Short mmCIF file of C-alpha atoms in Angstrom, two decimals:
data_model
loop_
_atom_site.label_atom_id
_atom_site.label_comp_id
_atom_site.label_asym_id
_atom_site.label_seq_id
_atom_site.Cartn_x
_atom_site.Cartn_y
_atom_site.Cartn_z
CA LEU A 1 -0.75 -0.61 -25.90
CA LYS A 2 2.66 0.01 -27.43
CA ALA A 3 1.07 0.17 -30.88
CA GLU A 4 -1.49 2.67 -29.57
CA TRP A 5 1.26 4.90 -28.21
CA MET A 6 3.09 4.80 -31.53
CA SER A 7 -0.13 5.48 -33.41
CA VAL A 8 -0.80 8.59 -31.29
CA ALA A 9 2.77 9.79 -31.83
CA GLN A 10 2.54 9.18 -35.59
CA ARG A 11 -0.73 11.14 -35.83
CA GLY A 12 0.86 14.02 -33.97
CA LEU A 13 3.83 14.04 -36.31
CA ASP A 14 1.61 13.78 -39.39
CA SER A 15 -0.39 16.76 -38.14
CA ALA A 16 2.80 18.77 -37.61
CA LEU A 17 4.07 17.88 -41.10
CA ALA A 18 0.77 18.94 -42.65
CA GLN A 19 1.44 22.43 -41.30
CA ASP A 20 5.16 22.58 -41.96
CA GLU A 21 7.35 20.04 -43.81
CA LYS A 22 10.70 21.48 -42.73
CA TYR A 23 10.97 18.81 -40.01
CA LYS A 24 10.34 15.94 -42.45
CA ASP A 25 13.92 14.68 -42.31
CA GLN A 26 13.84 14.60 -38.51
CA ILE A 27 10.78 12.36 -38.31
CA PRO A 28 12.65 8.99 -38.36
CA GLY A 29 14.90 10.15 -35.50
CA ILE A 30 11.92 11.36 -33.47
CA ILE A 31 10.10 8.06 -33.93
CA SER A 32 13.22 6.16 -32.95
CA ARG A 33 13.57 8.17 -29.75
CA ILE A 34 9.90 7.61 -28.90
CA GLU A 35 10.32 3.85 -29.38
CA ARG A 36 13.38 3.86 -27.09
CA LEU A 37 11.44 5.76 -24.43
CA ILE A 38 8.43 3.44 -24.34
CA ARG A 39 10.27 0.16 -25.00
CA PRO A 40 11.14 -0.47 -21.29
CA LYS A 41 7.52 0.11 -20.28
CA TYR A 42 6.29 -2.63 -22.60
CA SER A 43 9.19 -5.07 -22.39
CA LYS A 44 8.47 -8.73 -21.66
CA LYS A 45 10.03 -8.33 -18.22
CA THR A 46 7.79 -5.37 -17.38
CA GLN A 47 4.70 -7.08 -18.75
CA ARG A 48 5.53 -10.17 -16.69
CA PHE A 49 5.81 -7.97 -13.59
CA TYR A 50 2.41 -6.40 -14.29
CA LEU A 51 0.83 -9.82 -14.87
CA GLU A 52 2.31 -11.20 -11.64
CA PHE A 53 1.17 -8.10 -9.75
CA LEU A 54 -2.32 -8.47 -11.21
CA GLU A 55 -2.41 -12.19 -10.39
CA ASP A 56 -1.34 -11.49 -6.80
CA GLY A 57 -4.13 -8.94 -6.47
CA ILE A 58 -6.73 -11.35 -7.85
CA ASN A 59 -5.46 -14.16 -5.60
CA ALA A 60 -5.54 -11.88 -2.55
CA SER A 61 -9.12 -10.82 -3.31
CA GLU A 62 -10.20 -14.43 -3.77
CA LEU A 63 -8.56 -15.43 -0.47
CA LEU A 64 -10.41 -12.67 1.40
CA ILE A 65 -13.72 -13.77 -0.11
CA ARG A 66 -13.10 -17.45 0.62
CA VAL A 67 -12.19 -16.75 4.26
CA ALA A 68 -15.34 -14.64 4.65
CA HIS A 69 -17.47 -17.43 3.15
CA PHE A 70 -15.77 -20.04 5.33
CA GLU A 71 -16.49 -18.10 8.49
CA ALA A 72 -20.09 -17.47 7.43
CA PHE A 73 -20.63 -21.17 6.69
CA MET A 74 -19.20 -22.20 10.06
CA LYS A 75 -21.44 -19.70 11.87
CA ASP A 76 -24.46 -21.07 10.00
CA ILE A 77 -23.55 -24.64 10.92
CA HIS A 78 -23.06 -23.64 14.56
CA THR A 79 -26.43 -21.87 14.61
CA GLU A 80 -28.33 -24.79 13.08
CA VAL A 81 -26.72 -27.29 15.45
CA LEU A 82 -27.77 -25.24 18.48
CA ARG A 83 -31.29 -24.86 17.11
CA SER A 84 -31.53 -28.62 16.69
CA ALA A 85 -29.85 -29.41 20.01
CA PRO A 86 -30.38 -26.44 22.36
CA TRP A 87 -29.23 -28.54 25.32
CA LEU A 88 -25.71 -27.94 23.99
CA LEU A 89 -25.98 -24.40 25.36
CA GLY A 90 -26.07 -25.91 28.81
CA SER A 91 -22.94 -27.96 28.19
CA THR A 92 -20.96 -25.01 26.83
CA ASN A 93 -22.11 -22.58 29.56
CA PRO A 94 -23.10 -24.71 32.57
CA GLY A 95 -22.71 -21.85 35.05
CA ARG A 96 -24.65 -19.19 33.13
CA GLN A 97 -27.53 -17.76 35.17
CA ILE A 98 -30.59 -16.05 33.71
CA LYS A 99 -32.83 -13.68 35.70
CA PHE A 100 -36.59 -13.97 35.33
CA GLU A 101 -36.81 -10.30 34.39
CA LYS A 102 -34.74 -11.06 31.28
CA LEU A 103 -36.42 -14.34 30.54
CA PHE A 104 -40.07 -13.32 30.86
CA ILE A 105 -40.56 -10.13 28.84
CA PRO A 106 -43.99 -9.08 27.52
CA GLY A 107 -44.35 -9.93 23.85
CA ARG A 108 -41.40 -12.30 23.79
CA THR A 109 -41.70 -16.08 23.74
CA LEU A 110 -39.33 -18.67 25.13
CA ASN A 111 -38.34 -19.46 21.54
CA ASP A 112 -37.33 -15.81 21.07
CA PHE A 113 -35.18 -16.10 24.17
CA LEU A 114 -33.62 -19.32 22.86
CA LEU A 115 -32.76 -17.71 19.51
CA GLN A 116 -31.21 -14.78 21.37
CA GLU A 117 -29.02 -17.13 23.40
CA ILE A 118 -28.03 -19.08 20.29
CA ASN A 119 -27.00 -15.89 18.48
CA ARG A 120 -25.11 -14.77 21.57
CA GLU A 121 -23.20 -18.05 21.74
CA VAL A 122 -22.41 -18.07 18.01
CA ARG A 123 -21.13 -14.47 18.06
CA SER A 124 -19.06 -15.17 21.16
CA VAL A 125 -17.32 -18.17 19.59
CA ASP A 126 -16.86 -16.44 16.24
CA ARG A 127 -14.79 -13.71 17.92
CA GLU A 128 -12.24 -16.25 19.12
CA SER A 129 -9.18 -17.59 17.31
CA LEU A 130 -9.38 -20.39 14.78
CA THR A 131 -7.71 -22.76 17.21
CA PHE A 132 -10.32 -21.97 19.87
CA ARG A 133 -13.16 -22.41 17.39
CA SER A 134 -11.76 -25.70 16.15
CA ASN A 135 -11.41 -27.02 19.70
CA TYR A 136 -14.90 -25.76 20.56
CA PHE A 137 -16.47 -27.58 17.61
CA ALA A 138 -14.58 -30.78 18.42
CA GLU A 139 -15.18 -30.74 22.18
CA HIS A 140 -18.68 -29.30 22.56
CA LEU A 141 -20.36 -30.07 19.24
CA LYS A 142 -18.45 -33.28 18.43
CA LEU A 143 -17.69 -31.86 14.98
CA PRO A 144 -13.91 -31.99 14.42
CA TRP A 145 -12.54 -29.68 11.75
CA CYS A 146 -9.29 -31.09 10.49
CA SER A 147 -5.87 -32.45 11.40
CA LYS A 148 -3.37 -30.53 13.53
CA ASP A 149 -1.24 -29.79 10.46
CA ASP A 150 -4.22 -28.48 8.52
CA LEU A 151 -5.21 -26.31 11.46
CA GLU A 152 -1.71 -24.82 11.58
CA PHE A 153 -2.01 -24.02 7.88
CA LEU A 154 -5.45 -22.52 8.47
CA ASP A 155 -3.83 -20.24 11.06
CA GLN A 156 -1.43 -19.09 8.33
CA VAL A 157 -4.40 -18.37 6.09
CA SER A 158 -6.05 -16.34 8.85
CA ASP A 159 -2.81 -14.43 9.48
CA THR A 160 -2.49 -13.70 5.75
CA ARG A 161 -6.09 -12.48 5.66
CA ASN A 162 -5.44 -10.11 8.57
CA LYS A 163 -2.30 -8.72 6.92
CA LEU A 164 -4.12 -8.18 3.63
CA SER A 165 -6.99 -6.45 5.41
CA HIS A 166 -5.06 -4.28 7.85
CA GLU A 167 -1.33 -4.14 7.15
CA GLN A 168 -0.15 -5.24 3.69
CA PRO A 169 -2.88 -5.04 1.05
CA SER A 170 -0.31 -5.84 -1.65
CA LEU A 171 0.99 -8.97 0.10
CA PRO A 172 1.56 -11.66 -2.58
CA VAL A 173 -0.65 -14.74 -2.45
CA SER A 174 0.79 -17.61 -4.47
CA PRO A 175 -1.48 -19.91 -6.52
CA PRO A 176 -0.43 -23.04 -4.54
CA PHE A 177 -1.20 -21.27 -1.23
CA LEU A 178 -4.60 -20.14 -2.51
CA GLU A 179 -5.41 -23.58 -3.91
CA LYS A 180 -4.56 -25.35 -0.64
CA ALA A 181 -6.47 -22.76 1.42
CA SER A 182 -9.50 -22.98 -0.86
CA LYS A 183 -9.64 -26.77 -0.62
CA LEU A 184 -9.33 -26.73 3.16
CA MET A 185 -12.01 -24.07 3.53
CA ARG A 186 -14.34 -26.16 1.37
CA ASP A 187 -13.60 -29.46 3.08
CA ILE A 188 -14.11 -28.29 6.67
CA PRO A 189 -17.65 -26.89 6.25
CA GLY A 190 -18.53 -29.86 4.06
CA SER A 191 -17.42 -32.46 6.62
CA CYS A 192 -19.00 -30.54 9.52
CA PHE A 193 -22.25 -30.17 7.60
CA ALA A 194 -22.41 -33.91 6.90
CA ALA A 195 -21.52 -34.83 10.48
CA ALA A 196 -24.00 -32.34 11.98
CA LYS A 197 -26.79 -33.60 9.72
CA LYS A 198 -26.14 -37.16 10.88
CA ARG A 199 -25.56 -36.44 14.59
CA TYR A 200 -28.19 -33.72 15.21
CA ASN A 201 -30.64 -34.38 12.40
CA CYS A 202 -30.42 -30.73 11.30
CA PHE A 203 -30.50 -29.06 7.90
#
């Protein structure tokens, strides 16, 4: 980029000299001043700052995508578990009452009603905090997520996601933080998927 700036400046000076050579002796001084003006913009320190800023932006974008994928995977796992073991709805909401007028609707089957209740339960849990969701999976579905320490870190990831989305879009995300978060958000769905397949014969 620095070379491009100098090339543009040189072409401008050459064009000016083609029309009038009286400024020929001043050309070296003009070029020197131009170099001094643009040197700070393309110094190693400045370039390092731009690279770090760019890396932070890329890391932040990747974190947002990974959190979104993690939450989508966990919702899918929850949905498939309830489809395979609908009796779990009774254990999670033992006091829920359904009126006949909502249960028996013309054109709708009992399976339609079941799918509606499953989607309702999944959406309800998904709106809760990570700690709630983790406890829910462990207690009601018998699908533990991770250790207490990992869950605390996952809370940090969620907090960082919220800040990036709503408060500080330029918040730095370090490579080690992203790497640890990425691994955890791969491991949890993977372990839950394997456990759900074995326990509920789903997927």
